[in-house]
CSV table of C-alpha atoms and ligand atoms in Angstrom, one decimal:
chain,number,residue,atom,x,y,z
A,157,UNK,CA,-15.1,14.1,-1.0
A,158,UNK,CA,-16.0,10.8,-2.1
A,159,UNK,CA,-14.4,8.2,-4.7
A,160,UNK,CA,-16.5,5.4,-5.6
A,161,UNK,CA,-15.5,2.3,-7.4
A,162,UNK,CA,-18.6,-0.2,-8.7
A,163,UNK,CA,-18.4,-3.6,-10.1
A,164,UNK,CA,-14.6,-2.6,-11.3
A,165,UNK,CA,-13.3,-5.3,-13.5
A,166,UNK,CA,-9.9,-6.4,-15.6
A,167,UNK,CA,-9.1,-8.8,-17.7
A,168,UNK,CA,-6.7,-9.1,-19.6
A,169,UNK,CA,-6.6,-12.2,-21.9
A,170,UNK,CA,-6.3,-15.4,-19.7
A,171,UNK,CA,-6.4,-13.4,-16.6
A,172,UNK,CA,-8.5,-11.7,-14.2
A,173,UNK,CA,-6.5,-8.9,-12.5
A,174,UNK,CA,-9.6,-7.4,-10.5
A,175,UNK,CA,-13.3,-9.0,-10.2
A,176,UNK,CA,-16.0,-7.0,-9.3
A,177,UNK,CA,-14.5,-4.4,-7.1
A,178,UNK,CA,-16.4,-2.1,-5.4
A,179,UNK,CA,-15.6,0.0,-2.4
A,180,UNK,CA,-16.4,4.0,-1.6
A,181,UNK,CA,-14.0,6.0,0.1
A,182,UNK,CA,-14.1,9.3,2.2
A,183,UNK,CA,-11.2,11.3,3.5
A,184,UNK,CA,-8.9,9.2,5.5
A,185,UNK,CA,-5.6,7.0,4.9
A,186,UNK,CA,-6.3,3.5,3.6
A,187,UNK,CA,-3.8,0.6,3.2
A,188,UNK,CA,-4.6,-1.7,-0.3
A,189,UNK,CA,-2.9,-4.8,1.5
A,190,UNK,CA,-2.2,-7.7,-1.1
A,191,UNK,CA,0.7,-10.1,-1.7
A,192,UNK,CA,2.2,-9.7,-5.2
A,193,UNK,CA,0.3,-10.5,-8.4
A,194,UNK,CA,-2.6,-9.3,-6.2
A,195,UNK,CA,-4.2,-6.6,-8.9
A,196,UNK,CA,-3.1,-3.5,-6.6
A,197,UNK,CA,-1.3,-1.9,-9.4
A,198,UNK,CA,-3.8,-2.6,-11.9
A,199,UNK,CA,-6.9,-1.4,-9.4
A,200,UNK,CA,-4.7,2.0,-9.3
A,201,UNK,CA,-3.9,2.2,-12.8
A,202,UNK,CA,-7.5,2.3,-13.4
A,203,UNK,CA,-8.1,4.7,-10.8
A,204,UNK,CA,-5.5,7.1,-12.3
A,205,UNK,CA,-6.8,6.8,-16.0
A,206,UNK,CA,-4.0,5.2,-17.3
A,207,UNK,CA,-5.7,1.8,-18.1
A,208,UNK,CA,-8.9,1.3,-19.1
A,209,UNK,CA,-11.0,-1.0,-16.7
A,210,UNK,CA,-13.0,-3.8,-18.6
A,211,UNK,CA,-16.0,-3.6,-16.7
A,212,UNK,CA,-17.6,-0.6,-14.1
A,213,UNK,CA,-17.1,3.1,-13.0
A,214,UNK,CA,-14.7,5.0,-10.6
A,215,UNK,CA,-17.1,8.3,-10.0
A,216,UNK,CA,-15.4,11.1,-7.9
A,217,UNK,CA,-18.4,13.1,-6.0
A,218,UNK,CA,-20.7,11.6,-8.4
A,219,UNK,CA,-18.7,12.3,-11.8
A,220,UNK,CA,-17.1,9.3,-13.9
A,221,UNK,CA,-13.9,9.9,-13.7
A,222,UNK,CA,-13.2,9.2,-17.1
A,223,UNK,CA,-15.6,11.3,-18.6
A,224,UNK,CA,-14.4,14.0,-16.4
A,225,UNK,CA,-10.5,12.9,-16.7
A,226,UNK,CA,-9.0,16.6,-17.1
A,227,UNK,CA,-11.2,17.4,-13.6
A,228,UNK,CA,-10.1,14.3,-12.3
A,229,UNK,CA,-6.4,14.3,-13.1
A,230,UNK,CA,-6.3,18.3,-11.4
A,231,UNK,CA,-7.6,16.9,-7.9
A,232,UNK,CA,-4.9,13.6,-8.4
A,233,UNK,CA,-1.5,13.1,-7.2
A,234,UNK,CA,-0.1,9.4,-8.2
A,235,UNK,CA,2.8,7.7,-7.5
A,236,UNK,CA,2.9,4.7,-9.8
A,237,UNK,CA,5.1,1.8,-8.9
A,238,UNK,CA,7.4,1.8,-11.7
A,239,UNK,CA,7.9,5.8,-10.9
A,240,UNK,CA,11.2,6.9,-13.2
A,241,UNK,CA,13.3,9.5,-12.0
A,242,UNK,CA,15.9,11.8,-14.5
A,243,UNK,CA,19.2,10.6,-12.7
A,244,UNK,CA,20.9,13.4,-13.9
A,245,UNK,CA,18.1,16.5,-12.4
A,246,UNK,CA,18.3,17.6,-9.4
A,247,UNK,CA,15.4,17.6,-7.3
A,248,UNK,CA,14.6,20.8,-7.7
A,249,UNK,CA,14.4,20.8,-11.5
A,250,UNK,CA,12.8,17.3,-11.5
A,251,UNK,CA,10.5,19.0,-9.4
A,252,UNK,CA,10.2,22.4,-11.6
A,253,UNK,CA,9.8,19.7,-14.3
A,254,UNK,CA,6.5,18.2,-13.1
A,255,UNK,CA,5.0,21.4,-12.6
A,256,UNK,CA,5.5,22.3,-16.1
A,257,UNK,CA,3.8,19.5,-17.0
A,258,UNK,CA,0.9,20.2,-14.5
A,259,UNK,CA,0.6,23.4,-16.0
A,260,UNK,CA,1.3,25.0,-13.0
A,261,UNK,CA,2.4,28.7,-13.5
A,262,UNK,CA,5.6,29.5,-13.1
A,263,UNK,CA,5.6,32.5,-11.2
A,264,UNK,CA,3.9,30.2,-8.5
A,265,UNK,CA,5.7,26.9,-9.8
A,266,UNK,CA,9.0,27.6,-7.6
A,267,UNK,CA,7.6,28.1,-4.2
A,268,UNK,CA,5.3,25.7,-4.5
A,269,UNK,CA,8.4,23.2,-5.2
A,270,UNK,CA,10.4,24.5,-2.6
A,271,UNK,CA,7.9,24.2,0.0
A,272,UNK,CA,7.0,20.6,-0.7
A,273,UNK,CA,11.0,19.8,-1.0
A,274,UNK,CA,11.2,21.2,2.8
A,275,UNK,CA,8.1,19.3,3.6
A,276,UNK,CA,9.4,16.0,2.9
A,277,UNK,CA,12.8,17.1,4.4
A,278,UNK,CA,14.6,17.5,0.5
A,279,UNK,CA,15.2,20.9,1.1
A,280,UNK,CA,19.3,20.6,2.0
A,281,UNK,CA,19.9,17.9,-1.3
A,282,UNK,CA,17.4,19.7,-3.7
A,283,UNK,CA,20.1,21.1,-5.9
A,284,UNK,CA,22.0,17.5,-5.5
A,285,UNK,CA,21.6,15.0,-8.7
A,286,UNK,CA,19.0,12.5,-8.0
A,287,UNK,CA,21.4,9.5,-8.8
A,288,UNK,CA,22.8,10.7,-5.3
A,289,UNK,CA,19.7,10.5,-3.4
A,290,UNK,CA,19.2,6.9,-1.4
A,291,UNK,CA,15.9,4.6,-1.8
A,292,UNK,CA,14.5,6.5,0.9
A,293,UNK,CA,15.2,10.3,-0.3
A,294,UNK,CA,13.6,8.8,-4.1
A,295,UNK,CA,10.8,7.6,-2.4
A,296,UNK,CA,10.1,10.8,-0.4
A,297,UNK,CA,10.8,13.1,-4.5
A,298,UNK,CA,8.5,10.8,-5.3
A,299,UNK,CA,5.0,11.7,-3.1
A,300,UNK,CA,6.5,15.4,-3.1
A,301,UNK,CA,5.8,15.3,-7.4
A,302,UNK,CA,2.5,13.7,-6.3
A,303,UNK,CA,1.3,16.6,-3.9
A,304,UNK,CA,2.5,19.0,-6.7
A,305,UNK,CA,-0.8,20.5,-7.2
A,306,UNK,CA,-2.4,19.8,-3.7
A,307,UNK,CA,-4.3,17.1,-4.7
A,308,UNK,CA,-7.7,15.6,-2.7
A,309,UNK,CA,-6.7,11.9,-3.8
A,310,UNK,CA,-3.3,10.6,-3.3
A,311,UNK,CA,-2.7,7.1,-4.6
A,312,UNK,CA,0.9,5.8,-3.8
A,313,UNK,CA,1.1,2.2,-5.3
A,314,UNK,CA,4.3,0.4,-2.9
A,315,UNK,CA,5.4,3.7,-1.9
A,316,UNK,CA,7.7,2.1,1.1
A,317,UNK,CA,9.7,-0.4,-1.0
A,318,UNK,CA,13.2,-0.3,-0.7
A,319,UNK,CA,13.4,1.7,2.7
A,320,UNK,CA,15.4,0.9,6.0
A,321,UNK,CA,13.5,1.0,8.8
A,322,UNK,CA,14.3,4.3,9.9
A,323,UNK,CA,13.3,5.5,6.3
A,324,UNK,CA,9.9,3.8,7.3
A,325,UNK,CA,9.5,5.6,10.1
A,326,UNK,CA,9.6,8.7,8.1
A,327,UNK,CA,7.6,8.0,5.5
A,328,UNK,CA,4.8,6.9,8.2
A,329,UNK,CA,4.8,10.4,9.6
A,330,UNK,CA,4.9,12.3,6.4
A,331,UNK,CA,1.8,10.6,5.2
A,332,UNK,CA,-0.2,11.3,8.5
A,333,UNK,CA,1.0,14.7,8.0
A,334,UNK,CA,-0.5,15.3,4.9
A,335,UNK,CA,-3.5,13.8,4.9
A,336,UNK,CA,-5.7,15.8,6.9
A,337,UNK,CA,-8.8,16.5,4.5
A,338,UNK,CA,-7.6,14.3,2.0
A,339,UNK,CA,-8.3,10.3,0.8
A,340,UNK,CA,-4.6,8.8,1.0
A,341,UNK,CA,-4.7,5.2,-0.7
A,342,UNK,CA,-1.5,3.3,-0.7
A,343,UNK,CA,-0.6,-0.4,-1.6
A,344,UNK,CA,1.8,-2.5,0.4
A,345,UNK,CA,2.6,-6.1,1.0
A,346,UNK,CA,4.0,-5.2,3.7
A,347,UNK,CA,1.8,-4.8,7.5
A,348,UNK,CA,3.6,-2.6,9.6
A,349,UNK,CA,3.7,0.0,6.8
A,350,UNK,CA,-0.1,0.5,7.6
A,351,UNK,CA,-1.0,-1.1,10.9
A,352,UNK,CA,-0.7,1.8,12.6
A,353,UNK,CA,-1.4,4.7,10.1
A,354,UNK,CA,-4.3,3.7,8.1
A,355,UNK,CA,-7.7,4.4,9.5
A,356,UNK,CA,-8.8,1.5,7.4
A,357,UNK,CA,-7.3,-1.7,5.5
A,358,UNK,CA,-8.5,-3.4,2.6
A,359,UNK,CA,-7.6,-6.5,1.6
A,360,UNK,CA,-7.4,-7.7,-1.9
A,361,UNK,CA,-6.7,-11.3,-3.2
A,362,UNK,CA,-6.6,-12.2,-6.7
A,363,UNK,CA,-8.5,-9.5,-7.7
A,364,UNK,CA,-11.1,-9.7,-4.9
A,365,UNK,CA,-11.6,-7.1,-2.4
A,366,UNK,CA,-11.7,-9.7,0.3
A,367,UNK,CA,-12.4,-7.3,3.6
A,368,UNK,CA,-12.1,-3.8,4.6
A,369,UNK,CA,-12.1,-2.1,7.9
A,370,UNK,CA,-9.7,-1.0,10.6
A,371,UNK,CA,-7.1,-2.7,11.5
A,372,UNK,CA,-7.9,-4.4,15.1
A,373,UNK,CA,-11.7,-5.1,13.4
A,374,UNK,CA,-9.5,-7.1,10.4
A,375,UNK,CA,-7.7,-9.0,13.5
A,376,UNK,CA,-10.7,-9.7,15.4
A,377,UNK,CA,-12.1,-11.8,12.2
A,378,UNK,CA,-9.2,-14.8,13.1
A,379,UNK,CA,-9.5,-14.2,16.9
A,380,UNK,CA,-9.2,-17.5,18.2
A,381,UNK,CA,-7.4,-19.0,15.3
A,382,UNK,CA,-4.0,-18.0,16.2
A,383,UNK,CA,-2.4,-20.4,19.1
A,384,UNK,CA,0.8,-20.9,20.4
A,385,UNK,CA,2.7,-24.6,21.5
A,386,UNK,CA,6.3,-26.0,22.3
A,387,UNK,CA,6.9,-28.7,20.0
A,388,UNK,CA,9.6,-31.1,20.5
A,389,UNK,CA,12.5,-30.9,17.6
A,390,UNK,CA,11.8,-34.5,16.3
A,391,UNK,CA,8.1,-33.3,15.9
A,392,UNK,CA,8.6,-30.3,14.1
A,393,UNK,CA,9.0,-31.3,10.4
A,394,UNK,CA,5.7,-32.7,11.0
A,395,UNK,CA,4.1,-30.2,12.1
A,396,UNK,CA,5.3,-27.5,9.9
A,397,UNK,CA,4.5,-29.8,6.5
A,398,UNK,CA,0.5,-30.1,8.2
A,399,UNK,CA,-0.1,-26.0,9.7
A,400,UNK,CA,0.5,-22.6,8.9
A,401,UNK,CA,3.5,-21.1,10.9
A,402,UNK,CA,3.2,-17.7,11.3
A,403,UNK,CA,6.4,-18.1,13.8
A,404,UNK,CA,8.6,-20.2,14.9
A,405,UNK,CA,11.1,-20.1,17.7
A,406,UNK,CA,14.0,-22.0,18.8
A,407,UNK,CA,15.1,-22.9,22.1
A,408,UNK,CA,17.6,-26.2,22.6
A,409,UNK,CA,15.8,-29.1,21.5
A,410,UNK,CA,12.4,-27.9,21.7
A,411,UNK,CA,10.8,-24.9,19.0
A,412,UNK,CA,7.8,-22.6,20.4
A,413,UNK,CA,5.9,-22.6,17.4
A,414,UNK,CA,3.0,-20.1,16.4
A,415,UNK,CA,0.0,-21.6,14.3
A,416,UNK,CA,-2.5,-19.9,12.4
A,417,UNK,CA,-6.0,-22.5,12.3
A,418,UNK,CA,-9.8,-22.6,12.9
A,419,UNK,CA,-9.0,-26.2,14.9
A,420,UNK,CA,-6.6,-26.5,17.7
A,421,UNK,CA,-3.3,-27.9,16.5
A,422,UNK,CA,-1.8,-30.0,19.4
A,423,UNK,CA,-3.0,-31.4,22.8
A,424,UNK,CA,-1.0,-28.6,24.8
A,425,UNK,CA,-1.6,-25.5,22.2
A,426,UNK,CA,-2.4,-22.2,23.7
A,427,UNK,CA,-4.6,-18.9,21.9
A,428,UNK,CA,-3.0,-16.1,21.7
A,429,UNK,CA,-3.6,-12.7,20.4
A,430,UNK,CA,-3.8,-12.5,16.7
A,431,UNK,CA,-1.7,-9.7,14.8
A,432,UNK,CA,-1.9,-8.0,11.4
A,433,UNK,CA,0.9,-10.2,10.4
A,434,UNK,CA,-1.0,-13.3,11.3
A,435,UNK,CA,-4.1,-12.1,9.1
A,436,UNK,CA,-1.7,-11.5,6.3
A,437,UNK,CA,-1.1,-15.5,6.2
A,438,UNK,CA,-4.2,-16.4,6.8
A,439,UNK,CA,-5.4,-14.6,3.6
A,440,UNK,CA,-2.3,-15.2,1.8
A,441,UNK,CA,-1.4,-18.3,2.8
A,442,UNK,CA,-0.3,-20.1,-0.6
A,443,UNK,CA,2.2,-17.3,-0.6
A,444,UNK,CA,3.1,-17.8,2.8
A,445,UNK,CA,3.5,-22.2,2.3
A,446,UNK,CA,5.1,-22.0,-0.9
B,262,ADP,N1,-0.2,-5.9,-19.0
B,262,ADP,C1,-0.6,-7.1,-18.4
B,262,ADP,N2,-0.9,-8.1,-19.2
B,262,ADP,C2,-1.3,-9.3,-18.7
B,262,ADP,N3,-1.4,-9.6,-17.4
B,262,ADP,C3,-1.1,-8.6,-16.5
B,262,ADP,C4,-0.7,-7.3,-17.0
B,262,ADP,N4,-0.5,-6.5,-15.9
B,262,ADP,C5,-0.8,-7.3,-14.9
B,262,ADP,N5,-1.2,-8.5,-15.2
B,262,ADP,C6,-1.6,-9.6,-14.3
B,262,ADP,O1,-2.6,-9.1,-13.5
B,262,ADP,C7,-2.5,-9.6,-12.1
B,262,ADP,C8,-2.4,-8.4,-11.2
B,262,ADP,O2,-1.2,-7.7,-11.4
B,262,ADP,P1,-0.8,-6.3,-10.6
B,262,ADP,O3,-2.0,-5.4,-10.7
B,262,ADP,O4,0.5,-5.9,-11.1
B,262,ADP,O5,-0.7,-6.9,-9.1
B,262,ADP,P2,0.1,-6.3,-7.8
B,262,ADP,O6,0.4,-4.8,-8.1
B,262,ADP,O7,-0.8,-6.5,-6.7
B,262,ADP,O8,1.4,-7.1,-7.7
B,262,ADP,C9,-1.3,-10.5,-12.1
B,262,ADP,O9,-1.7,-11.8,-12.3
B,262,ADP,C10,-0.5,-10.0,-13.3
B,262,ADP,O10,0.3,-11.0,-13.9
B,263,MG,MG1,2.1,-3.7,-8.0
């Protein structure tokens, strides 16, 4: 199993949503980390066949996956971004819904459904209206449609927006769970999300594919950049107009402030350990100034 994407490029009229994009991919969970604007939608779009990329070739085991598309689309579960549910089905017919339109039989269409409602813990609401269901229970109808016909690639585009932490937590184990023997690829602006799940991260920025690799390999890149120093209040408008803060913490009239840069910020400044989070400002910084 192995997706390819060469020399992938958007435009669309004044803009450049993805440049040259290229990256292969074997089974595994990988997090596409960008901040908003970023092209992740528009990379999976592409990837799903529902744009058209300007430029370059997404090849699944060697085939173009647009000259292929009806292959393509039978190995594919997506969960687009702007995913619309029926407020008024229940998950179950939602769900007996999808399958229809998979062409899945129907003699095999209603276990299948009730098997991946109980897998993604549904199986108690499943005759409940969706318009009951929280963010979370959504979410997880959601990547149930998406492994409707046991699919090899399953591309989730912001899967974990909207959830409470607890809803995170689930959502983390479900996808570990299901993706033995499968490439998992899911967007996120958000680092803990895939810190710990993904086998690898790529980054993209303004349509770049910036780095990829595992997590603590991504961190080691700014190892020695991070740094950590107690700043005096009357000091610390100047300081934050002039660095990056990735943190800042208050304590009487002094603030412990944590500083993302190649030189050392202040006299007294200490390294410390760069995280995920830090990485995430120091490729997104404008986002994280602005
Ligand atoms: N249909 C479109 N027409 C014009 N520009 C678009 C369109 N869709 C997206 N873009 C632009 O492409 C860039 C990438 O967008 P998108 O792929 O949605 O990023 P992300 O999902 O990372 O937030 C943005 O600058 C966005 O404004
Ligand atoms: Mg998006």
């Amino acid at each position: 199993m192995q997706l390819e994407l060469k020399d992938l490029t958007k435009s669309y009229d004044d803009t450049i949503a993805l440049n040259r994009v290229s990256f292969r991919l074997t089974p595994g969970i990988y997090g596409l980390l960008g901040s908003n604007g970023s092209g992740k939608t528009t990379l999976f779009r592409i990837i799903s066949g529902v744009l058209k990329q300007t430029t370059g070739t997404v090849t699944y085991n060697g085939e173009n996956t647009r000259a292929n598309s009806d292959a393509f689309r039978s190995i594919l579960g997506f969960l687009p971004q702007d995913f619309s549910y029926y407020p008024d089905f229940t998950g179950m017919k939602f769900m007996l819904y999808i399958a229809a339109l998979k062409g899945i039989h129907k003699n095999v269409a209603k276990k299948r459904c009730v098997e991946l409602l109980e897998l993604v813990g549904l199986e108690d609401v499943r005759n409940k209206k969706i318009k009951t269901y929280s963010g979370g229970m959504k979410q997880r109808l959601g990547i149930a449609q998406a492994m409707i016909n046991d699919p090899e690639v399953l591309i989730l585009d912001e899967p974990t927006v909207g959830l409470d932490p607890k809803e995170r937590v689930r959502f983390r184990n479900l996808i570990s769970s299901f993706s033995e023997n499968k490439i998992v690829l899911l967007s996120t602006h958000i680092v803990s999300d895939i810190e710990y799940i993904a086998d690898e991260i790529l980054v993209l920025n303004k349509g770049v594919l910036e780095n990829r690799g595992p997590s603590f390999r991504l961190i080691d890149t700014i190892s020695g950049c991070v740094w950590e120093t107690e700043v005096e209040n009357d000091r610390l408008a100047g300081m934050l107009q002039q660095h990056l803060i990735s943190n800042q913490k208050h304590a009487g009239n002094k603030t412990v402030l944590r500083i993302i840069s190649k030189e050392k910020p202040a006299p007294e400044a200490k390294h410390v350990q760069p995280t995920l989070e830090d990485l995430y400002l120091y490729y997104f910084r404008e986002e994280a100034v602005r």
